[in-house]
Coordinates of C-alpha atoms in Angstrom, one line a residue:
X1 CA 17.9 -51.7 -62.0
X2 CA 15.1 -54.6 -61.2
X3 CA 15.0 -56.1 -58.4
X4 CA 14.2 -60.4 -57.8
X5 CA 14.0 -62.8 -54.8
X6 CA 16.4 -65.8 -54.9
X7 CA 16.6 -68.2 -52.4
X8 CA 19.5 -70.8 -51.7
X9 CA 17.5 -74.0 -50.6
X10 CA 18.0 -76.1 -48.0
X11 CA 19.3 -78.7 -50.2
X12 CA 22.5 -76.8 -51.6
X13 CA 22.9 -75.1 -47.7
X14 CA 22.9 -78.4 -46.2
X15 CA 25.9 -79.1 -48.8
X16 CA 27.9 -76.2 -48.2
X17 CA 27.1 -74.6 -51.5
X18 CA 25.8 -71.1 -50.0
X19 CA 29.5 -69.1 -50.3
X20 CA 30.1 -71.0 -54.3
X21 CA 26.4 -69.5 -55.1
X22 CA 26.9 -66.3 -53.7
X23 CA 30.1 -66.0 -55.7
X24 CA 28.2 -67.1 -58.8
X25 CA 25.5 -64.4 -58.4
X26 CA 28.2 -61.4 -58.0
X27 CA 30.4 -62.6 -61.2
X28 CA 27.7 -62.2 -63.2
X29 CA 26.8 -58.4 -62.2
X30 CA 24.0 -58.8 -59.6
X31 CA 23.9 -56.6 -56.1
X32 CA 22.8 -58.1 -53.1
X33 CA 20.8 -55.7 -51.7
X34 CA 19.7 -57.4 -48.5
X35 CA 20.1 -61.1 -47.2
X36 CA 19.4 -63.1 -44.5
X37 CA 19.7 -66.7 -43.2
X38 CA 16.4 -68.2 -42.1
X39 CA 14.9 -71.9 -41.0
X40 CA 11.6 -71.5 -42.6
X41 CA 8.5 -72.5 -40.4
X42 CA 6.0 -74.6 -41.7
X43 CA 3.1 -71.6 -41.3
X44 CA 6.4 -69.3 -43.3
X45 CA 6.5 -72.0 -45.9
X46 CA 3.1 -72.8 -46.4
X47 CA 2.2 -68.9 -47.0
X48 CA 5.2 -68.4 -49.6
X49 CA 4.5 -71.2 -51.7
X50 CA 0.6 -70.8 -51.3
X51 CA 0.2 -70.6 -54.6
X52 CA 0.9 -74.5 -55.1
X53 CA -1.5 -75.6 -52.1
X54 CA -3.9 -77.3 -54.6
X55 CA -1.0 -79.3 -56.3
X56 CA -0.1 -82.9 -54.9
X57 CA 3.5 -81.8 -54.1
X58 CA 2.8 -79.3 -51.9
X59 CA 3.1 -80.9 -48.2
X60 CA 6.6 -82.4 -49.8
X61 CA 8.0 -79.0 -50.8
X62 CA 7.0 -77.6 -47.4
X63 CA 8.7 -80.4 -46.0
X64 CA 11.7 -79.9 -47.8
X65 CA 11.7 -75.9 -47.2
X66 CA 11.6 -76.6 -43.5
X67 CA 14.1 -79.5 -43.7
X68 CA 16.9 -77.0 -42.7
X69 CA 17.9 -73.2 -43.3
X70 CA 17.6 -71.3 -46.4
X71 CA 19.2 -68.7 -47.6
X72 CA 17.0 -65.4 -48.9
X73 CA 18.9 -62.5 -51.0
X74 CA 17.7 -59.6 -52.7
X75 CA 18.8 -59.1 -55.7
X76 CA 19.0 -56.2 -58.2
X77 CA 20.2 -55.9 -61.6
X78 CA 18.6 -54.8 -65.0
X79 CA 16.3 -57.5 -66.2
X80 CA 17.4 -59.5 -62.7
X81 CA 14.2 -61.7 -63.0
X82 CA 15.4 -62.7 -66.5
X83 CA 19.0 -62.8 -66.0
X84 CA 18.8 -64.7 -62.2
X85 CA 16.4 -67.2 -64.2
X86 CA 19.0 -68.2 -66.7
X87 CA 22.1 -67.9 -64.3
X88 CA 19.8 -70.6 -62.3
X89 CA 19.0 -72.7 -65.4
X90 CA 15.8 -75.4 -65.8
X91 CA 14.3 -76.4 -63.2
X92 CA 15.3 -80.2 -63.4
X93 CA 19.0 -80.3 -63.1
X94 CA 19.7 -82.8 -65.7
X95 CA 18.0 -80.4 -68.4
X96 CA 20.2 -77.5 -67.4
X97 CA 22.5 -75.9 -69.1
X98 CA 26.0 -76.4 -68.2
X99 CA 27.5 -73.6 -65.9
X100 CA 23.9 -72.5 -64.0
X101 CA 23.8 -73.0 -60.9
X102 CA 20.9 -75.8 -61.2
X103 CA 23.2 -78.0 -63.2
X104 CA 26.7 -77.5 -61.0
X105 CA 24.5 -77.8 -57.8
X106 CA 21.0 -79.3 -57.9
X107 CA 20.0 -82.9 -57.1
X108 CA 16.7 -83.3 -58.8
X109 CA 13.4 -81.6 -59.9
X110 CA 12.8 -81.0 -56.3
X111 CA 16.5 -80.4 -54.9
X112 CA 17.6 -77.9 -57.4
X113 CA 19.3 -75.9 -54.9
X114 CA 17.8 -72.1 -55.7
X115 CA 14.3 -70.8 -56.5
X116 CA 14.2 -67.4 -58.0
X117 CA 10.7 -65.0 -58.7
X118 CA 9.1 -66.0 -62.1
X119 CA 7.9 -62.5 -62.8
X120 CA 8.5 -58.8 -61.5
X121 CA 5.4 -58.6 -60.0
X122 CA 6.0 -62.1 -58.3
X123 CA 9.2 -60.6 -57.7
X124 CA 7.9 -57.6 -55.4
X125 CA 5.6 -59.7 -53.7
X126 CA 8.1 -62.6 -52.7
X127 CA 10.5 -59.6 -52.0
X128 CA 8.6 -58.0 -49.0
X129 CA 7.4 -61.4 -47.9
X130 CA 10.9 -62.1 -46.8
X131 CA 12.1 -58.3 -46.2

């Protein structure tokens, strides 16, 4: 088992999409090992996307993150960064695949309702950032 970080954004919360994502992640084999319902801060926001401060979208996406509550869930499974990647689908919406979670219930490139770790090592960090 692998562990991952994947986070239900403020954008799918706000909609009411938290229980429909939840039920997405356990039909396709994942635990959720630990979860919890936070409104990010902006200093909470600013340190877990740190890695984008240099980028011009940066003060947006903290804006957004703080816009209202997120949801944070570990979650294991083998391969989980892998396998919560493609159950979450490309990044912009309209280029996922139909089914992920991206396409039934993100807006845009920047509402795309979940974020999930890009690597294991990425993975650990964001874990115990949040846990």
């Amino acid at each position: 088992m692998n562990n991952t970080l994947a986070l239900i954004k403020p954008d799918a919360m706000q909609k009411g999409f938290k229980d429909e994502i939840r039920e997405d992640i356990m039909n396709n084999g994942f635990i959720i090992a630990e979860e919890k319902t936070l409104h990010l801060s902006v200093v909470q926001a600013k340190g877990f996307y740190s890695i984008h401060k240099d980028k011009p979208f940066f003060e947006e996406l903290v804006e957004f993150m703080t816009s209202s509550e997120t949801h944070i869930m570990k979650l294991e499974k083998a391969n989980a960064v892998s396998e919560w990647r493609n159950l979450m689908g490309a990044t912009n919406p309209a280029e996922a695949e139909a089914g992920t979670i991206r396409a039934k219930y993100g807006t845009d490139i920047s509402m795309n309702a979940t974020h999930g770790s890009d690597s294991n090592e990425n993975a650990e960090i964001e874990i115990n950032f949040f846990f």
